[in-house]
PDB file of C-alpha atoms in Angstrom:
ATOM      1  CA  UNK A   1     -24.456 -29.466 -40.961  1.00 60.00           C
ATOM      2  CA  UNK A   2     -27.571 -30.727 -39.254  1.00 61.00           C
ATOM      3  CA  UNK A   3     -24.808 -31.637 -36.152  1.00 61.00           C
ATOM      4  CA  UNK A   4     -23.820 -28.449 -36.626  1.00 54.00           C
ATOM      5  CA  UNK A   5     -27.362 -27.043 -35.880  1.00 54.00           C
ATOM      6  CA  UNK A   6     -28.015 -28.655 -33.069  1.00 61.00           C
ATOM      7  CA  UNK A   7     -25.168 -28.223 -31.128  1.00 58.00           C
ATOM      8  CA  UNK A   8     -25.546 -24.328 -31.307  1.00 55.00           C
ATOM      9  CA  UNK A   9     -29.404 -25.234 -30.286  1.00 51.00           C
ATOM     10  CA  UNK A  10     -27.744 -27.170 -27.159  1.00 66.00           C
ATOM     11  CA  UNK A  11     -25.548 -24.545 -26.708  1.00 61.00           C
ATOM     12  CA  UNK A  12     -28.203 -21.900 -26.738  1.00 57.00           C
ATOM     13  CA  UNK A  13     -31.158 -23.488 -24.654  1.00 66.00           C
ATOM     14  CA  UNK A  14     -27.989 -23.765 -22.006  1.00 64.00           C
ATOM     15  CA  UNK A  15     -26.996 -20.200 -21.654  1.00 62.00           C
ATOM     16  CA  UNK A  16     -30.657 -19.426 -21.362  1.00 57.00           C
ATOM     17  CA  UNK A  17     -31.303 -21.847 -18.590  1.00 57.00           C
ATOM     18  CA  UNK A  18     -27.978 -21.128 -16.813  1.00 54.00           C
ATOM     19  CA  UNK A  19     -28.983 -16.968 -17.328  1.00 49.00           C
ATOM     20  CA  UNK A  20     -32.166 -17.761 -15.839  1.00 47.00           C
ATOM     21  CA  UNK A  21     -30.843 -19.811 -12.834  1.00 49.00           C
ATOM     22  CA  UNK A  22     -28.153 -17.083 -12.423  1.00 47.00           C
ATOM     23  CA  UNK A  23     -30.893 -14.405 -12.185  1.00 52.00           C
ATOM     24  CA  UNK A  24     -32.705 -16.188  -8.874  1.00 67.00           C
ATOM     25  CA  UNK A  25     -29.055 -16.830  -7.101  1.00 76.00           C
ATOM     26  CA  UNK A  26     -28.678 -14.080  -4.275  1.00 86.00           C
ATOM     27  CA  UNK A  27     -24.730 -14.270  -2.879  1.00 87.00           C
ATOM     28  CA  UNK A  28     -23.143 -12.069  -0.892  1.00 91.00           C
ATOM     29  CA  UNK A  29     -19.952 -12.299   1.166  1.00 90.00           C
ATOM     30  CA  UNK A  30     -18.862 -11.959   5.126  1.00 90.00           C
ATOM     31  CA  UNK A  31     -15.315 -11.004   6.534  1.00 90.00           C
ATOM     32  CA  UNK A  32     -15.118 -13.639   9.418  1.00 88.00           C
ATOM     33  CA  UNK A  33     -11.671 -12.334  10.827  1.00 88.00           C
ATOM     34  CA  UNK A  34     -13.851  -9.169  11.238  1.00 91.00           C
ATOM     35  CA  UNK A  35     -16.612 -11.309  12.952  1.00 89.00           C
ATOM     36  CA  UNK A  36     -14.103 -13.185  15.350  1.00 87.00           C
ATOM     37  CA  UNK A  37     -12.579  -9.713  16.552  1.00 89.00           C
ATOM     38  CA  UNK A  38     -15.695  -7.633  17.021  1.00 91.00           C
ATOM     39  CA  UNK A  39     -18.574 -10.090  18.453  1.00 92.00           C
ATOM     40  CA  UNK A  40     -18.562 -10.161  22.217  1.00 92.00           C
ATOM     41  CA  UNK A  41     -17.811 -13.813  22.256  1.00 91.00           C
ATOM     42  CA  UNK A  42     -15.047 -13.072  20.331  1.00 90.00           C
ATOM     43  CA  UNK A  43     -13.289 -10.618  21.710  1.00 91.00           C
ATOM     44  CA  UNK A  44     -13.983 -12.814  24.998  1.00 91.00           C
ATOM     45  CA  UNK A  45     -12.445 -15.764  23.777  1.00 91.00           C
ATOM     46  CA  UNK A  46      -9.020 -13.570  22.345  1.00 92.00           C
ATOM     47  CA  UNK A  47      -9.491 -12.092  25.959  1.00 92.00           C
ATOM     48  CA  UNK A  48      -8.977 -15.894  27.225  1.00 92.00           C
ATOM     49  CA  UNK A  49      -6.055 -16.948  25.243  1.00 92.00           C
ATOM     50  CA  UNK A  50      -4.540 -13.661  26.163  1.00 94.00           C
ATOM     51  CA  UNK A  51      -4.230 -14.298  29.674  1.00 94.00           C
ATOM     52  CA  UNK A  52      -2.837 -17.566  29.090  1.00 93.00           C
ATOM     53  CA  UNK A  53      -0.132 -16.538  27.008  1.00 94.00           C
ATOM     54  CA  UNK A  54       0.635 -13.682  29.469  1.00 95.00           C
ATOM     55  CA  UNK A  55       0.608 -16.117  32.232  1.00 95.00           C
ATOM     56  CA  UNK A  56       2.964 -17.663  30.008  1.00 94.00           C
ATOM     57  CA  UNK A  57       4.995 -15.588  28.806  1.00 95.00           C
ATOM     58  CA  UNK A  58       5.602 -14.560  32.928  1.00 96.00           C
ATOM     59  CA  UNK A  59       6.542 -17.848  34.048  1.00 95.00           C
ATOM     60  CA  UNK A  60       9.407 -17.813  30.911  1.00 94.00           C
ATOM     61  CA  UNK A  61      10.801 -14.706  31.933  1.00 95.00           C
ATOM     62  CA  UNK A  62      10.822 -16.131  35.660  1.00 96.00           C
ATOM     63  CA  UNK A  63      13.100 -19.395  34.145  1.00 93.00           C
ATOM     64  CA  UNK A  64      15.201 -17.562  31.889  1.00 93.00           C
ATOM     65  CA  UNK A  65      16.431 -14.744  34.442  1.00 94.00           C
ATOM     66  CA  UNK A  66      17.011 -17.758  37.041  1.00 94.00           C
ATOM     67  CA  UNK A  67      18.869 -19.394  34.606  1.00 92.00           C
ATOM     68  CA  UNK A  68      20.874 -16.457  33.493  1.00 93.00           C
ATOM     69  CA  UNK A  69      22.078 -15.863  36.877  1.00 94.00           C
ATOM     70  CA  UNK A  70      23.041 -19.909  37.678  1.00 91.00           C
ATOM     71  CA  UNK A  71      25.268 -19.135  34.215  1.00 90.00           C
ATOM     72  CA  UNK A  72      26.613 -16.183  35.793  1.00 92.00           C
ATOM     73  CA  UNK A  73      27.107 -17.779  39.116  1.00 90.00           C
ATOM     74  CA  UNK A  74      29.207 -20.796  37.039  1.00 87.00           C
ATOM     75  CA  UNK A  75      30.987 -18.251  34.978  1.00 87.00           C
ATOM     76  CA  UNK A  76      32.498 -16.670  38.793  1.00 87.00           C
ATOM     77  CA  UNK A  77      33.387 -20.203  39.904  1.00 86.00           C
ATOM     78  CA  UNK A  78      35.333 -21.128  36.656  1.00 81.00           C
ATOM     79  CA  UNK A  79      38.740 -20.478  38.584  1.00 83.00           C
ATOM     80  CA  UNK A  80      37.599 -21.900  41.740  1.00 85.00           C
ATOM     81  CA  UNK A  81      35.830 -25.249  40.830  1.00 81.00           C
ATOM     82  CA  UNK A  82      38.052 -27.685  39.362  1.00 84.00           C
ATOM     83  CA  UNK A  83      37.218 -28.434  35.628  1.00 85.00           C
ATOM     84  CA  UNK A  84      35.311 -32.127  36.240  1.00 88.00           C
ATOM     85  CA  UNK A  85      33.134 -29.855  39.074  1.00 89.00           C
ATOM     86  CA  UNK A  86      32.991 -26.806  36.708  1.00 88.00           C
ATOM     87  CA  UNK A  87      32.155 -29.492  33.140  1.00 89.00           C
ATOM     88  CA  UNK A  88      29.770 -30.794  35.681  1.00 91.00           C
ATOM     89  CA  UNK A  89      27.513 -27.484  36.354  1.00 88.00           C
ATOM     90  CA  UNK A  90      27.520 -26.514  32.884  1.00 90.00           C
ATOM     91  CA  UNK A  91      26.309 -29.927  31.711  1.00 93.00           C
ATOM     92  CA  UNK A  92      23.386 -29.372  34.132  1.00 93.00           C
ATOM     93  CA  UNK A  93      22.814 -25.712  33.095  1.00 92.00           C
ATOM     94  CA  UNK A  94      22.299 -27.164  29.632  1.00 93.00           C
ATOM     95  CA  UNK A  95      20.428 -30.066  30.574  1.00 95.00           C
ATOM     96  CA  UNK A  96      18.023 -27.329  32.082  1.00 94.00           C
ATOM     97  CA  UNK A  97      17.978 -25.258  29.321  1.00 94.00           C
ATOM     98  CA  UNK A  98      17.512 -28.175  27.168  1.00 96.00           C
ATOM     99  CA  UNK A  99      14.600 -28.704  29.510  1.00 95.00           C
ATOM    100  CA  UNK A 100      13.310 -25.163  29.673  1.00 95.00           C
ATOM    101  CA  UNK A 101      13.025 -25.397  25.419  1.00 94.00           C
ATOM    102  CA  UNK A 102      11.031 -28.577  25.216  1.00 96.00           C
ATOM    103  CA  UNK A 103       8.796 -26.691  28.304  1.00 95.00           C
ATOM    104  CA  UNK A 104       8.579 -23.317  26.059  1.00 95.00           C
ATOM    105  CA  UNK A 105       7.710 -25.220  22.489  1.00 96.00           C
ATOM    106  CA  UNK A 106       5.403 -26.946  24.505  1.00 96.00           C
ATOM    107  CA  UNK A 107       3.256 -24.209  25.909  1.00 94.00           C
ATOM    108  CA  UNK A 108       3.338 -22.055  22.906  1.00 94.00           C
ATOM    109  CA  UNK A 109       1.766 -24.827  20.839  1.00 95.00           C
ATOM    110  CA  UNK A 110      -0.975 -25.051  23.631  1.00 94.00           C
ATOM    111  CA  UNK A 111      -1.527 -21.904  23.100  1.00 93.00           C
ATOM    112  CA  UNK A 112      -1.881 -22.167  19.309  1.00 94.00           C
ATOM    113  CA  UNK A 113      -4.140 -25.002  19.883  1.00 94.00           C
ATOM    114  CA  UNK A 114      -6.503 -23.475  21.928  1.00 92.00           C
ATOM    115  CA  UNK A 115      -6.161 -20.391  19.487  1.00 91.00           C
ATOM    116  CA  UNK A 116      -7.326 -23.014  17.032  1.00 92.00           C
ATOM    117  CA  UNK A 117     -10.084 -24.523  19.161  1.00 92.00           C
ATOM    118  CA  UNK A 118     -11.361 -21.287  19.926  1.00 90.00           C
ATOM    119  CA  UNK A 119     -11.714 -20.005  16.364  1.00 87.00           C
ATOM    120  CA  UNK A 120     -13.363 -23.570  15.936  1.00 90.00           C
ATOM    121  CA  UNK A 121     -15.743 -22.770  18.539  1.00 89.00           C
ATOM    122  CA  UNK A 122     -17.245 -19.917  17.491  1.00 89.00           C
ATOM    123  CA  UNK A 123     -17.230 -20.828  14.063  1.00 89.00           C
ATOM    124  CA  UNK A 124     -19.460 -23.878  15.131  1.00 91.00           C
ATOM    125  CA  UNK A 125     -21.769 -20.794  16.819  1.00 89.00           C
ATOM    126  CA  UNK A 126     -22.009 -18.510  14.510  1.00 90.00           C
ATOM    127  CA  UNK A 127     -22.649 -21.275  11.397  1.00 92.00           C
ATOM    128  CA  UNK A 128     -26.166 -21.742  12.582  1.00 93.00           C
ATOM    129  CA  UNK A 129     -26.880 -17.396  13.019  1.00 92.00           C
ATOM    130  CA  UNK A 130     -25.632 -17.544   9.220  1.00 91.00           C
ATOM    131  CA  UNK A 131     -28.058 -20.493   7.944  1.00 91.00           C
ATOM    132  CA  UNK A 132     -31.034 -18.757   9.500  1.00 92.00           C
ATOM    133  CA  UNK A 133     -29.700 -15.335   7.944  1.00 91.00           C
ATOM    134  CA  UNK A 134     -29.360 -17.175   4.754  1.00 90.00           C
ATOM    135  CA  UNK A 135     -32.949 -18.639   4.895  1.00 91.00           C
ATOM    136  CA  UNK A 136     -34.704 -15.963   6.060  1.00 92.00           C
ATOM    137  CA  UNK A 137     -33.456 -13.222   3.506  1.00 90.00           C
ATOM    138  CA  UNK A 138     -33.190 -16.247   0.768  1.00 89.00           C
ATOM    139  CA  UNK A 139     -29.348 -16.211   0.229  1.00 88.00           C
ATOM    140  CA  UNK A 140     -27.815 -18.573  -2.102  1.00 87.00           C
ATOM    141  CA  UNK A 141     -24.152 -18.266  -1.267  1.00 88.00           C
ATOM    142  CA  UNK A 142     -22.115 -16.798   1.431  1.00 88.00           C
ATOM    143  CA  UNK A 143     -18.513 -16.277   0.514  1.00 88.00           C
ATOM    144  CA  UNK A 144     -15.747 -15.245   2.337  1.00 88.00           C
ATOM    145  CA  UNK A 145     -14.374 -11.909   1.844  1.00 85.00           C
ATOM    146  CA  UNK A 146     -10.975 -12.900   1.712  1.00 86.00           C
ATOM    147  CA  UNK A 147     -11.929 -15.469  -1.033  1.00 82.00           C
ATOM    148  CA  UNK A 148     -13.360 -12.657  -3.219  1.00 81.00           C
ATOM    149  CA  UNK A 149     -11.069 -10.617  -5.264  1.00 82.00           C
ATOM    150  CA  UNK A 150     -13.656  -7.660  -6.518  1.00 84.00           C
ATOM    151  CA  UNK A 151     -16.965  -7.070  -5.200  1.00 81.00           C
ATOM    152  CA  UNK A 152     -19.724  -4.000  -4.306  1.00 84.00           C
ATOM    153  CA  UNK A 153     -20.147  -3.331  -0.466  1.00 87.00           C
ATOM    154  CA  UNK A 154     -23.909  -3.492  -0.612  1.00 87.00           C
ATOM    155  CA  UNK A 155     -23.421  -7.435  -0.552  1.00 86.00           C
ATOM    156  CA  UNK A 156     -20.953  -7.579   2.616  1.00 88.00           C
ATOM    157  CA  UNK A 157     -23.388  -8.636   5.754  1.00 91.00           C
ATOM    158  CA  UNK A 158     -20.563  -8.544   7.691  1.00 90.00           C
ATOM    159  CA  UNK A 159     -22.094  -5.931  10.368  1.00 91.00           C
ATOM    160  CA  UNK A 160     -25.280  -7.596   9.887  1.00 92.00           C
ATOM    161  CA  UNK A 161     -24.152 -10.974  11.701  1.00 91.00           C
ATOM    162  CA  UNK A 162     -21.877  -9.379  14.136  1.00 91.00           C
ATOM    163  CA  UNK A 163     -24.779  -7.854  15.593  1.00 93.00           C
ATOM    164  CA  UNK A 164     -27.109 -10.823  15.110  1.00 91.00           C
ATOM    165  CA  UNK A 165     -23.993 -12.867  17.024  1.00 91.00           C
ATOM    166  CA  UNK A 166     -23.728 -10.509  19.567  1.00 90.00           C
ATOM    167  CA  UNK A 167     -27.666 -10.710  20.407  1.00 92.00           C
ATOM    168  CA  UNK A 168     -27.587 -14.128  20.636  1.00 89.00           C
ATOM    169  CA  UNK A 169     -24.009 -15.346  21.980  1.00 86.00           C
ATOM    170  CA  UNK A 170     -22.334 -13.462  24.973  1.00 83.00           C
ATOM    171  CA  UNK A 171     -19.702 -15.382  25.675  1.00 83.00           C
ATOM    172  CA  UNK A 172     -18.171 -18.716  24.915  1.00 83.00           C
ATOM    173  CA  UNK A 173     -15.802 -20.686  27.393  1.00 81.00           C
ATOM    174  CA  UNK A 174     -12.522 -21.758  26.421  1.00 77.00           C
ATOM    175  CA  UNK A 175     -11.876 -24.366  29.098  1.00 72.00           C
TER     176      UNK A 175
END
């Protein structure tokens, strides 16, 4: 019994203390996909990797329309060539395409790299804006929104530090 007693004592002081502590914690959440598409450096560095994979994207069009017509030129010389001459230009239009593949893969995963580095980036910018915003309005915890499954919109400072990152980062280079 006198166990008894003073575990419900434990357990009481606890829920005070952890009430109390509760009480003084301030959290709120920010949507960061929000913050990477709507801050100027942002929108700058999606501006960046957009041109690249355009430039890309250009350049694959280019290859495969040359190589479409060197197929059609070897599909008109089928009756002509003889079939070592004919085995022979196909062999090198799929050594080429082979080529033009490992070429592709490789530039789109560049690109997801740098999508990656850029994201990076920024984050590594906009960390410090959100410890100062955190110390000067005494936040506890800032959450992600996508991490949060209910919450009220009074605690979303999402607008808050986009213009805070806007004010203080213009634009951030990729290269």
């Amino acid at each position: 019994m006198k166990y008894l007693v003073r575990f419900f004592v434990i357990v009481l002081i606890s829920f005070c203390t952890t009430n109390i502590k509760a009480e003084t914690l301030s959290i709120v959440y920010i949507n960061m996909d929000k913050v990477m598409n709507q801050t100027i450096a942002g929108k700058n560095l999606k501006n960046q990797l957009e041109i690249i994979h355009n430039n890309n994207i250009q350049e694959f069009v280019k290859i495969e329309n040359d190589l479409k017509s060197e197929e059609t030129s070897i599909i008109s010389q089928k009756n002509i060539l003889s079939n070592d001459e004919y085995n022979k230009k196909v062999n090198l239009l799929k050594n080429k395409i082979e080529k033009y593949k490992k070429e592709r893969k490789k530039k789109i995963d560049y690109v997801e790299k740098k999508r990656i580095e850029a994201t990076s980036m920024l984050l590594k910018e906009v960390n410090p804006i959100l410890a100062e915003y955190s110390k000067k309005n005494k936040i506890s915890i800032i959450l992600q929104k996508k991490d949060i499954v209910l919450a009220i919109t009074e605690l979303d400072i999402t607008d808050e530090i986009i213009s805070l990152t806007d004010s203080k980062i213009k634009k951030i280079n990729l290269n």
